[in-house]
Tab-separated table of C-alpha atoms in Angstrom:
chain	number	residue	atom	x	y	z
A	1	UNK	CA	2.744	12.757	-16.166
A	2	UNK	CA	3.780	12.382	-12.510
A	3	UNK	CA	7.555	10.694	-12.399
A	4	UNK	CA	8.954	9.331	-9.498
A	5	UNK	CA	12.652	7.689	-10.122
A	6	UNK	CA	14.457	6.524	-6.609
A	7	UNK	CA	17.773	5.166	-6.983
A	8	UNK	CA	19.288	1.648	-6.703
A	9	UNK	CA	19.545	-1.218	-4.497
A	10	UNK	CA	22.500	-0.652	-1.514
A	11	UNK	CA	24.215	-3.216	-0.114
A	12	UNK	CA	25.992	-1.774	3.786
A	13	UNK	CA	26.702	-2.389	6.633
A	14	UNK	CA	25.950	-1.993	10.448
A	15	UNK	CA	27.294	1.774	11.617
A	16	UNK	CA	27.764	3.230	7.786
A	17	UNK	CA	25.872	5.733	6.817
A	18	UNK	CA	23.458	6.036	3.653
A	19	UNK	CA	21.885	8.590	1.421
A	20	UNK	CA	18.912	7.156	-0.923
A	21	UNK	CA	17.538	9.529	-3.815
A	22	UNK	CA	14.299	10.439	-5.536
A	23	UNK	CA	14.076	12.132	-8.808
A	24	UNK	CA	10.334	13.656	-8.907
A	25	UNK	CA	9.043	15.083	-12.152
A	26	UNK	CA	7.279	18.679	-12.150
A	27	UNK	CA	3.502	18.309	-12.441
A	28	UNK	CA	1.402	20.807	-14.496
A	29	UNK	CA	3.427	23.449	-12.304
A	30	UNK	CA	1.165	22.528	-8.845
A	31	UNK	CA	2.728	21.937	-5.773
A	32	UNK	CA	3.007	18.805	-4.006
A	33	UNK	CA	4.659	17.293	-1.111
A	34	UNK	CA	7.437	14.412	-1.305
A	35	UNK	CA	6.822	11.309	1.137
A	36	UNK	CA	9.424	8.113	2.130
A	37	UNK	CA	7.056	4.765	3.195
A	38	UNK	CA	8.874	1.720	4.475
A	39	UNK	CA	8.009	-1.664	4.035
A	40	UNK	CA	10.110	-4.214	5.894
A	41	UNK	CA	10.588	-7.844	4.359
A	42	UNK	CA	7.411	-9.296	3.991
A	43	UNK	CA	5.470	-7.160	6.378
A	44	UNK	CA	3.150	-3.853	5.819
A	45	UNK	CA	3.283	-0.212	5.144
A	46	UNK	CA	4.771	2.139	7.464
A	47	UNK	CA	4.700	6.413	6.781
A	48	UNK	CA	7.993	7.840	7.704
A	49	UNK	CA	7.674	11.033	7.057
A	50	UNK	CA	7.619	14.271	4.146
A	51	UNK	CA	9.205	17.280	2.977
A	52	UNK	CA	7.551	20.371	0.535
A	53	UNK	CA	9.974	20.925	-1.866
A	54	UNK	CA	8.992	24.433	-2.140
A	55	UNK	CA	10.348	25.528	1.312
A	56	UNK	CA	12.211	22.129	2.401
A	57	UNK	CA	9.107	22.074	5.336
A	58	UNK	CA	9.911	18.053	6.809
A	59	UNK	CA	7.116	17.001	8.868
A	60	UNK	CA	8.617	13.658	10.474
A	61	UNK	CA	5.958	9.878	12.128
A	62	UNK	CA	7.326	10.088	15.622
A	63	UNK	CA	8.408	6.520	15.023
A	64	UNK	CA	11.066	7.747	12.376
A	65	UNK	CA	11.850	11.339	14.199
A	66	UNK	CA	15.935	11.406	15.130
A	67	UNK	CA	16.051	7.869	13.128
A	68	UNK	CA	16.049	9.532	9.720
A	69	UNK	CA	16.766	12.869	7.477
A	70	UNK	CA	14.486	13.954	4.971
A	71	UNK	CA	15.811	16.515	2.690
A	72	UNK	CA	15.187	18.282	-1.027
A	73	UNK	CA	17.458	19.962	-3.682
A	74	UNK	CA	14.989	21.690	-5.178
A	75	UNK	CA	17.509	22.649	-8.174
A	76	UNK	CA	17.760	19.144	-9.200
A	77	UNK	CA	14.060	17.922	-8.430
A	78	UNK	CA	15.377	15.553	-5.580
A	79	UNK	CA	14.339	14.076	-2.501
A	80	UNK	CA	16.676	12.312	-0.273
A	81	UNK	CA	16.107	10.001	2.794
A	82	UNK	CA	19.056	9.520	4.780
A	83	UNK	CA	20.600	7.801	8.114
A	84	UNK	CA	23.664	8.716	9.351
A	85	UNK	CA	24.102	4.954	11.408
A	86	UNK	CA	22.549	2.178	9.635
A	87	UNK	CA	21.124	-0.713	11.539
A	88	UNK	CA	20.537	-4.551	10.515
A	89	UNK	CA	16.696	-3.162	10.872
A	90	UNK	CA	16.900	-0.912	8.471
A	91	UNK	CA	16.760	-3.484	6.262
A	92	UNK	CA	13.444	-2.729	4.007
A	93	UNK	CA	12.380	-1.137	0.710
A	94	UNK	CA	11.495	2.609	0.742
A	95	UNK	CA	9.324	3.519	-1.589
A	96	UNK	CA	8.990	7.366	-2.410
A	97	UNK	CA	5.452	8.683	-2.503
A	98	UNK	CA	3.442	11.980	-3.580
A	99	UNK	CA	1.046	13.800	-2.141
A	100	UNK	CA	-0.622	17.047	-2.483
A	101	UNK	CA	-1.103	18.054	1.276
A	102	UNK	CA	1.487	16.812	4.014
A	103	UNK	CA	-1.182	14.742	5.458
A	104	UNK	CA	-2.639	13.669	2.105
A	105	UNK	CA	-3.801	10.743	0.509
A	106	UNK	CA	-0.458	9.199	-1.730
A	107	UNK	CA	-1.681	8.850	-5.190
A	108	UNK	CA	1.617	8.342	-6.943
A	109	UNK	CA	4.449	5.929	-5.654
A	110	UNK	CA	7.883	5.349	-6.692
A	111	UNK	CA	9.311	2.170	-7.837
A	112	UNK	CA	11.306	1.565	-4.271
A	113	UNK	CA	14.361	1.321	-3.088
A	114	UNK	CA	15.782	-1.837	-1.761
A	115	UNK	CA	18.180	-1.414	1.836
A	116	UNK	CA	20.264	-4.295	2.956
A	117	UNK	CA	22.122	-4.026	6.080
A	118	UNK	CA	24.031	-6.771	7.282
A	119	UNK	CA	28.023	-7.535	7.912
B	1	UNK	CA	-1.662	7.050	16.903
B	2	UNK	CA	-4.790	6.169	14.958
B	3	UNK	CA	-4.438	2.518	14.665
B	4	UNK	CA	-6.400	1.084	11.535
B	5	UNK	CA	-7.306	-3.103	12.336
B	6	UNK	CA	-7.858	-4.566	8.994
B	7	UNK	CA	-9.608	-7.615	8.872
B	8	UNK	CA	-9.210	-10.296	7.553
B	9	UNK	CA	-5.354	-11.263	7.096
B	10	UNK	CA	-6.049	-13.108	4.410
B	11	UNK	CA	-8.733	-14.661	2.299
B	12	UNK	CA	-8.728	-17.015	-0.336
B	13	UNK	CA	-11.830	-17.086	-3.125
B	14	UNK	CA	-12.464	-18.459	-6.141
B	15	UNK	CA	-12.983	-16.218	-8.905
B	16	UNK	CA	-16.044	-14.182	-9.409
B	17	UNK	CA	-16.718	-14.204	-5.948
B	18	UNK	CA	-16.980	-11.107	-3.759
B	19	UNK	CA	-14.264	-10.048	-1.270
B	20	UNK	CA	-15.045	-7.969	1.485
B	21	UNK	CA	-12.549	-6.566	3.715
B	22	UNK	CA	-12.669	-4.149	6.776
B	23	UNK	CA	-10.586	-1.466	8.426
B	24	UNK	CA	-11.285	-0.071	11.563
B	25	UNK	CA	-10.098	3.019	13.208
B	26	UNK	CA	-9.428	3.650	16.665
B	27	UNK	CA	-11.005	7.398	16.559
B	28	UNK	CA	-12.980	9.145	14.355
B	29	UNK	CA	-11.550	10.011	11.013
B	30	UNK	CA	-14.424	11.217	8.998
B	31	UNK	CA	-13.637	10.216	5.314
B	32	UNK	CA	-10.309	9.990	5.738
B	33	UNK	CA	-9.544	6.504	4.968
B	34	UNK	CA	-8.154	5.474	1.505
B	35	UNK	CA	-6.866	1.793	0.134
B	36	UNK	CA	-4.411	0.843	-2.277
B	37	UNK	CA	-3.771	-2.216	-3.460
B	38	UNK	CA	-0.084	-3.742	-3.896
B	39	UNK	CA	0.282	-6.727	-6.142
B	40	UNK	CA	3.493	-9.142	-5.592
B	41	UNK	CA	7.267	-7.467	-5.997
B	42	UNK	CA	4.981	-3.750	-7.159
B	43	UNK	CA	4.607	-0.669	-6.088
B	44	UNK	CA	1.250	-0.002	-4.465
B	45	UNK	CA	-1.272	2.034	-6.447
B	46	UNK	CA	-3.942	3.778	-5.007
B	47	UNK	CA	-7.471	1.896	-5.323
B	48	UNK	CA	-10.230	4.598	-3.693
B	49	UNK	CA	-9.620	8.142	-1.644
B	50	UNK	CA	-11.646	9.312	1.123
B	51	UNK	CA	-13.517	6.489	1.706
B	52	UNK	CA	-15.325	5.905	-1.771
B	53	UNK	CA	-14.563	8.211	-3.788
B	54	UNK	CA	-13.280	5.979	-7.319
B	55	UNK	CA	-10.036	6.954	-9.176
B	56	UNK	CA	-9.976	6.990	-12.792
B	57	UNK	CA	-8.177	3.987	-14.514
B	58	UNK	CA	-9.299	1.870	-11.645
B	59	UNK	CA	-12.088	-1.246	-12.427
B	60	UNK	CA	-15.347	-0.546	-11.082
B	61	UNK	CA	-15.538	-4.048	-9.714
B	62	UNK	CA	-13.477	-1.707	-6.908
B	63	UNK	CA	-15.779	0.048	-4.148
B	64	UNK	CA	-15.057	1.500	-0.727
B	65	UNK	CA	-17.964	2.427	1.377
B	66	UNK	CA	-17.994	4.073	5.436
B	67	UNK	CA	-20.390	3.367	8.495
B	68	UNK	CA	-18.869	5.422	11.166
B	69	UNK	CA	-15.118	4.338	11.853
B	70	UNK	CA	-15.868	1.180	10.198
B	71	UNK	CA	-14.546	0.942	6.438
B	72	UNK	CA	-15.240	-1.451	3.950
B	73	UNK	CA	-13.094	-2.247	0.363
B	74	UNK	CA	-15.233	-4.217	-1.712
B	75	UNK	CA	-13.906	-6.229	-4.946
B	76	UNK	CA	-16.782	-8.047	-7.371
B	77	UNK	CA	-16.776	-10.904	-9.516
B	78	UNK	CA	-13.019	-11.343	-8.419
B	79	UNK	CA	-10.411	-11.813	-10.923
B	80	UNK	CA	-7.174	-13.225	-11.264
B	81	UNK	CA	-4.944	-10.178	-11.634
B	82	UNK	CA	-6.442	-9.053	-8.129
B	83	UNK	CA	-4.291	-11.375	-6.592
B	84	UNK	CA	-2.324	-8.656	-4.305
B	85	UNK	CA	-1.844	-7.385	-0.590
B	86	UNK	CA	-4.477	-4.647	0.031
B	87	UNK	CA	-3.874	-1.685	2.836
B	88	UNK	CA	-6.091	0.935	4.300
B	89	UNK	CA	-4.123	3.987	5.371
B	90	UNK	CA	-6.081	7.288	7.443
B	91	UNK	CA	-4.737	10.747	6.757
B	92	UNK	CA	-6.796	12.665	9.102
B	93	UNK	CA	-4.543	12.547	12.167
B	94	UNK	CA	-0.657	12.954	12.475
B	95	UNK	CA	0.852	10.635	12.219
B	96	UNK	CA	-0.876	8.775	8.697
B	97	UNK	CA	-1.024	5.464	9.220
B	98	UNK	CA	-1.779	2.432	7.282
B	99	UNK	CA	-3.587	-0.954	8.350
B	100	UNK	CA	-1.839	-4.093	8.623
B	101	UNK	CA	-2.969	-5.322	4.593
B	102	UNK	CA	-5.030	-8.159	3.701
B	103	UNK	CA	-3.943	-11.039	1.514
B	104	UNK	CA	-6.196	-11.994	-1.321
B	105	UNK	CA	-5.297	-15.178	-2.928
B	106	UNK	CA	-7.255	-17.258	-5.437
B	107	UNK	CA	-8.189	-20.982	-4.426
């Protein structure tokens, strides 16, 4: 069974930097590609980008490319999404997603990851 | 950018009824078009692939059909736990994209 465990709620501020995690579970030993979605408060679904675990291959929206870093350690089974200056709209939930192509449809989701950013 | 225009925003029905809602894309995208549905404070789950293909575990009540670039998501004899947000999303062009979502409340 597919497992998808991000890490917890963060709490910063305007100009610190971040690191969220993704814990994906190996399935049946087929390959698959790691996605990051945002979802702003109360508004829709946005696709920011995804990384092959195999070969760390990060294929980034436009929207998202230079904004964020998406990155693997393939020894622990983890995806990270990262941002080296946070931003008061950064503030979202980022939900980690599967997929068996890069441009594929997602048919597993994490439980998301909850961003504040505010002084 | 493909831009998917879902339609409506929101709809509220009384149960049993049927709920119809559309997503449009701006270009051709073959079959490319799948939904998910995301129920309050949840993850969203995915509802149909490629346009209307089912996925197992999922209530047949559930149905996705294509004419052209239009897509519809179809829900039957509505029921209470399909209270949720639902969103189309395209994977045939980079960048995937996802529609706006629909709100589907019951009266």
């Amino acid at each position: 069974e597919v497992e998808l465990v991000q890490s917890g709620v963060e709490v910063k501020k305007p100009g610190e930097s971040l690191r969220i995690s993704c814990q994906y579970s190996e399935y049946n030993l087929m390959s698959y590609w790691i996605g990051w979605v945002r979802q702003m408060p109360g508004k829709g679904l946005e696709w920011m980008g995804i990384i092959y675990p195999g070969d760390s291959d990060a294929r980034y929206s436009p929207s998202f490319q230079g904004q964020v870093t998406i990155s693997v350690d393939k020894s622990i089974s983890t995806a990270y999404l990262q941002w080296s200056t946070l931003k008061a709209s950064d503030t979202a939930k980022y939900y980690c997603v599967k997929s068996m192509v890069s441009l594929g449809v997602v048919d597993f989701w994490g439980q998301g990851t909850l961003v504040i950013v505010s002084s | 950018e493909i831009v998917l225009t879902q339609s409506p925003d929101f709809q509220s029905v009384t149960p049993n009824e049927t709920v119809t809602i559309t997503c449009r894309a701006s270009q051709s995208i073959g079959d490319n078009l799948h939904w998910y549905q995301q129920k309050p404070d949840q993850s969203p789950t995915l509802l149909i692939k490629f346009a209307s293909q089912s996925i197992s575990g999922v209530p047949s009540r559930f149905s996705g059909s294509r004419s052209g670039t239009d897509f519809t998501l179809t829900i039957n004899n509505l029921e209470a736990e399909d209270v949720a947000t639902y969103y189309c999303h395209q994977t045939s062009r980079f960048p995937s994209t996802f529609g706006r979502g629909t709100k589907v409340e019951i009266k």
